[in-house]
PDB file of C-alpha atoms in Angstrom:
ATOM      1  CA  MET V   1     191.433 252.338 159.933  1.00 88.00           C
ATOM      2  CA  ARG V   2     190.746 249.339 162.189  1.00 90.00           C
ATOM      3  CA  ILE V   3     190.083 251.606 165.159  1.00 93.00           C
ATOM      4  CA  ILE V   4     187.621 253.699 163.157  1.00 96.00           C
ATOM      5  CA  LEU V   5     185.778 250.563 162.003  1.00 97.00           C
ATOM      6  CA  THR V   6     185.711 249.255 165.574  1.00 97.00           C
ATOM      7  CA  VAL V   7     184.259 252.507 166.916  1.00 97.00           C
ATOM      8  CA  ILE V   8     181.658 252.628 164.140  1.00 97.00           C
ATOM      9  CA  TRP V   9     180.661 249.016 164.796  1.00 97.00           C
ATOM     10  CA  ALA V  10     180.462 249.647 168.570  1.00 98.00           C
ATOM     11  CA  PHE V  11     178.217 252.645 167.833  1.00 97.00           C
ATOM     12  CA  VAL V  12     175.994 250.519 165.570  1.00 96.00           C
ATOM     13  CA  LEU V  13     175.706 247.949 168.367  1.00 97.00           C
ATOM     14  CA  PHE V  14     174.786 250.743 170.792  1.00 96.00           C
ATOM     15  CA  VAL V  15     172.047 252.047 168.477  1.00 95.00           C
ATOM     16  CA  PHE V  16     170.589 248.571 168.004  1.00 93.00           C
ATOM     17  CA  THR V  17     170.878 247.908 171.720  1.00 90.00           C
ATOM     18  CA  CYS V  18     169.312 251.087 173.069  1.00 92.00           C
ATOM     19  CA  SER V  19     166.752 252.079 170.440  1.00 92.00           C
ATOM     20  CA  VAL V  20     163.319 251.740 172.036  1.00 90.00           C
ATOM     21  CA  ASN V  21     161.677 249.885 169.168  1.00 88.00           C
ATOM     22  CA  LEU V  22     163.914 247.441 167.317  1.00 84.00           C
ATOM     23  CA  HIS V  23     161.273 246.702 164.678  1.00 85.00           C
ATOM     24  CA  LEU V  24     160.934 250.409 163.778  1.00 89.00           C
ATOM     25  CA  LEU V  25     164.702 250.608 163.533  1.00 91.00           C
ATOM     26  CA  ILE V  26     165.054 247.604 161.246  1.00 88.00           C
ATOM     27  CA  LYS V  27     161.972 248.080 159.077  1.00 90.00           C
ATOM     28  CA  TYR V  28     161.724 251.890 158.819  1.00 92.00           C
ATOM     29  CA  HIS V  29     165.225 252.998 159.942  1.00 91.00           C
ATOM     30  CA  ILE V  30     163.739 255.049 162.781  1.00 91.00           C
ATOM     31  CA  VAL V  31     166.132 255.511 165.689  1.00 92.00           C
ATOM     32  CA  ASP V  32     164.180 256.325 168.829  1.00 92.00           C
ATOM     33  CA  PHE V  33     165.781 256.832 172.237  1.00 94.00           C
ATOM     34  CA  HIS V  34     163.836 257.516 175.436  1.00 94.00           C
ATOM     35  CA  PHE V  35     165.835 258.005 178.615  1.00 95.00           C
ATOM     36  CA  ASN V  36     164.653 256.244 181.772  1.00 95.00           C
ATOM     37  CA  PRO V  37     166.279 257.895 184.824  1.00 96.00           C
ATOM     38  CA  ILE V  38     165.028 255.170 187.193  1.00 96.00           C
ATOM     39  CA  PRO V  39     165.600 251.771 185.563  1.00 96.00           C
ATOM     40  CA  ASP V  40     164.270 248.491 186.934  1.00 95.00           C
ATOM     41  CA  TRP V  41     167.478 246.628 187.829  1.00 96.00           C
ATOM     42  CA  SER V  42     165.608 243.349 188.291  1.00 95.00           C
ATOM     43  CA  GLU V  43     165.217 243.228 184.482  1.00 95.00           C
ATOM     44  CA  LEU V  44     168.868 242.163 184.246  1.00 96.00           C
ATOM     45  CA  PHE V  45     168.115 238.881 185.998  1.00 95.00           C
ATOM     46  CA  ARG V  46     164.802 238.112 184.339  1.00 95.00           C
ATOM     47  CA  LEU V  47     164.888 234.708 182.645  1.00 94.00           C
ATOM     48  CA  ASP V  48     162.259 235.022 179.941  1.00 94.00           C
ATOM     49  CA  PHE V  49     163.604 232.538 177.409  1.00 95.00           C
ATOM     50  CA  GLN V  50     161.422 232.276 174.309  1.00 95.00           C
ATOM     51  CA  TRP V  51     163.018 229.498 172.288  1.00 95.00           C
ATOM     52  CA  THR V  52     159.875 229.018 170.185  1.00 96.00           C
ATOM     53  CA  ASN V  53     159.707 232.713 169.222  1.00 96.00           C
ATOM     54  CA  HIS V  54     161.486 233.214 165.878  1.00 95.00           C
ATOM     55  CA  ASP V  55     162.199 236.944 166.516  1.00 90.00           C
ATOM     56  CA  TRP V  56     163.693 236.213 169.945  1.00 93.00           C
ATOM     57  CA  VAL V  57     166.012 233.529 168.532  1.00 95.00           C
ATOM     58  CA  GLN V  58     167.090 235.870 165.713  1.00 93.00           C
ATOM     59  CA  ARG V  59     167.966 238.574 168.259  1.00 92.00           C
ATOM     60  CA  LYS V  60     170.139 236.116 170.211  1.00 95.00           C
ATOM     61  CA  ILE V  61     171.911 235.124 166.995  1.00 96.00           C
ATOM     62  CA  GLY V  62     172.351 238.844 166.298  1.00 95.00           C
ATOM     63  CA  HIS V  63     173.932 239.281 169.740  1.00 96.00           C
ATOM     64  CA  PHE V  64     176.348 236.448 169.001  1.00 98.00           C
ATOM     65  CA  PHE V  65     177.457 237.699 165.578  1.00 98.00           C
ATOM     66  CA  GLY V  66     177.405 241.391 166.497  1.00 97.00           C
ATOM     67  CA  PHE V  67     179.938 240.866 169.256  1.00 98.00           C
ATOM     68  CA  PHE V  68     181.834 238.267 167.214  1.00 98.00           C
ATOM     69  CA  ILE V  69     182.482 241.011 164.646  1.00 98.00           C
ATOM     70  CA  LEU V  70     183.318 243.556 167.356  1.00 98.00           C
ATOM     71  CA  ALA V  71     185.887 241.189 168.886  1.00 97.00           C
ATOM     72  CA  LEU V  72     187.507 240.514 165.505  1.00 97.00           C
ATOM     73  CA  LEU V  73     187.749 244.219 164.704  1.00 96.00           C
ATOM     74  CA  ALA V  74     188.864 245.337 168.158  1.00 96.00           C
ATOM     75  CA  SER V  75     191.522 242.639 168.444  1.00 95.00           C
ATOM     76  CA  ASN V  76     192.765 243.160 164.883  1.00 94.00           C
ATOM     77  CA  PHE V  77     191.931 239.530 164.224  1.00 91.00           C
ATOM     78  CA  GLY V  78     193.603 238.224 167.353  1.00 91.00           C
ATOM     79  CA  LYS V  79     196.674 240.454 167.596  1.00 91.00           C
ATOM     80  CA  TYR V  80     195.461 242.303 170.713  1.00 93.00           C
ATOM     81  CA  LYS V  81     194.181 239.832 173.272  1.00 92.00           C
ATOM     82  CA  SER V  82     193.110 242.566 175.706  1.00 95.00           C
ATOM     83  CA  ALA V  83     190.488 243.614 173.141  1.00 96.00           C
ATOM     84  CA  PHE V  84     188.579 240.411 173.868  1.00 96.00           C
ATOM     85  CA  TYR V  85     188.251 241.468 177.517  1.00 97.00           C
ATOM     86  CA  LEU V  86     187.194 244.949 176.459  1.00 97.00           C
ATOM     87  CA  SER V  87     184.581 243.419 174.165  1.00 98.00           C
ATOM     88  CA  VAL V  88     183.082 241.449 177.073  1.00 98.00           C
ATOM     89  CA  PHE V  89     183.094 244.646 179.152  1.00 98.00           C
ATOM     90  CA  TYR V  90     181.279 246.474 176.340  1.00 98.00           C
ATOM     91  CA  ALA V  91     178.742 243.639 176.103  1.00 98.00           C
ATOM     92  CA  ALA V  92     177.962 243.992 179.812  1.00 98.00           C
ATOM     93  CA  LEU V  93     177.856 247.783 179.519  1.00 98.00           C
ATOM     94  CA  THR V  94     175.355 247.719 176.652  1.00 97.00           C
ATOM     95  CA  GLU V  95     173.059 245.405 178.592  1.00 97.00           C
ATOM     96  CA  ILE V  96     173.167 247.729 181.600  1.00 97.00           C
ATOM     97  CA  LEU V  97     172.619 250.794 179.391  1.00 96.00           C
ATOM     98  CA  GLN V  98     169.512 249.190 177.913  1.00 95.00           C
ATOM     99  CA  LEU V  99     167.827 249.573 181.282  1.00 96.00           C
ATOM    100  CA  PHE V 100     168.207 253.352 180.960  1.00 96.00           C
ATOM    101  CA  PHE V 101     166.481 253.346 177.545  1.00 95.00           C
ATOM    102  CA  PHE V 102     163.314 251.380 178.382  1.00 92.00           C
ATOM    103  CA  ARG V 103     164.826 248.183 177.041  1.00 91.00           C
ATOM    104  CA  GLY V 104     165.296 244.939 178.896  1.00 90.00           C
ATOM    105  CA  GLY V 105     168.956 244.210 179.438  1.00 94.00           C
ATOM    106  CA  ARG V 106     169.541 240.577 180.372  1.00 96.00           C
ATOM    107  CA  VAL V 107     172.433 238.639 181.852  1.00 97.00           C
ATOM    108  CA  TYR V 108     171.800 235.844 179.362  1.00 96.00           C
ATOM    109  CA  ASP V 109     172.347 238.369 176.548  1.00 97.00           C
ATOM    110  CA  ILE V 110     175.780 239.063 178.029  1.00 97.00           C
ATOM    111  CA  ALA V 111     176.365 235.311 177.822  1.00 97.00           C
ATOM    112  CA  SER V 112     175.279 235.283 174.165  1.00 97.00           C
ATOM    113  CA  ASP V 113     177.532 238.264 173.401  1.00 98.00           C
ATOM    114  CA  SER V 114     180.413 236.599 175.255  1.00 98.00           C
ATOM    115  CA  ALA V 115     179.900 233.375 173.319  1.00 98.00           C
ATOM    116  CA  GLY V 116     180.396 235.336 170.080  1.00 98.00           C
ATOM    117  CA  ILE V 117     183.516 236.954 171.533  1.00 98.00           C
ATOM    118  CA  LEU V 118     184.854 233.580 172.673  1.00 97.00           C
ATOM    119  CA  PHE V 119     184.209 232.110 169.224  1.00 97.00           C
ATOM    120  CA  ALA V 120     186.151 235.005 167.642  1.00 97.00           C
ATOM    121  CA  TYR V 121     189.003 234.422 170.087  1.00 96.00           C
ATOM    122  CA  LEU V 122     189.138 230.672 169.393  1.00 96.00           C
ATOM    123  CA  LEU V 123     188.937 231.228 165.646  1.00 95.00           C
ATOM    124  CA  CYS V 124     191.840 233.695 165.812  1.00 94.00           C
ATOM    125  CA  LEU V 125     193.784 231.305 168.016  1.00 92.00           C
ATOM    126  CA  ILE V 126     193.347 228.452 165.537  1.00 92.00           C
ATOM    127  CA  LEU V 127     194.105 230.586 162.483  1.00 89.00           C
ATOM    128  CA  PHE V 128     197.112 232.257 164.123  1.00 81.00           C
ATOM    129  CA  ARG V 129     198.510 228.910 165.246  1.00 77.00           C
ATOM    130  CA  LYS V 130     198.173 227.495 161.721  1.00 66.00           C
ATOM    131  CA  SER V 131     199.746 230.539 160.078  1.00 60.00           C
ATOM    132  CA  SER V 132     202.645 230.613 162.576  1.00 59.00           C
ATOM    133  CA  ARG V 133     203.307 226.902 161.948  1.00 58.00           C
ATOM    134  CA  ARG V 134     203.343 227.562 158.208  1.00 56.00           C
ATOM    135  CA  THR V 135     205.759 230.462 158.691  1.00 54.00           C
ATOM    136  CA  ARG V 136     208.085 228.362 160.847  1.00 52.00           C
ATOM    137  CA  TYR V 137     207.990 225.533 158.289  1.00 52.00           C
ATOM    138  CA  ILE V 138     208.841 227.908 155.431  1.00 56.00           C
ATOM    139  CA  ASN V 139     211.691 229.556 157.364  1.00 55.00           C
ATOM    140  CA  LYS V 140     213.415 226.223 158.135  1.00 55.00           C
TER     141      LYS V 140
END
């Protein structure tokens, strides 16, 4: 079941990542893909931070939590550490794929995604450490 949920969540992230118009997707549930066979690779390195733009900040928070959830699901809440690496790979892949769908993939979005993945990893590490200590204490 975990694998199915992980694949569904990865697909949801892909749809949100590559749909041409995010506002149409969110407000009217219209999924719209347009393929761009010749992407502009310089878009990846564009640093167009918009800290005062509420929508931009919400999208970065969405990146963080979207990949936080993916990392938790893929790793089975910390049991499979390699899933954290795969989650970072998927984050980079989705940013690159955006370029092929007339979206602007950015390296700093990979950093935001990776921060969510790292937070999931650290949370699992802390929770696992606490639960293993409790188990050892009970077994003594």
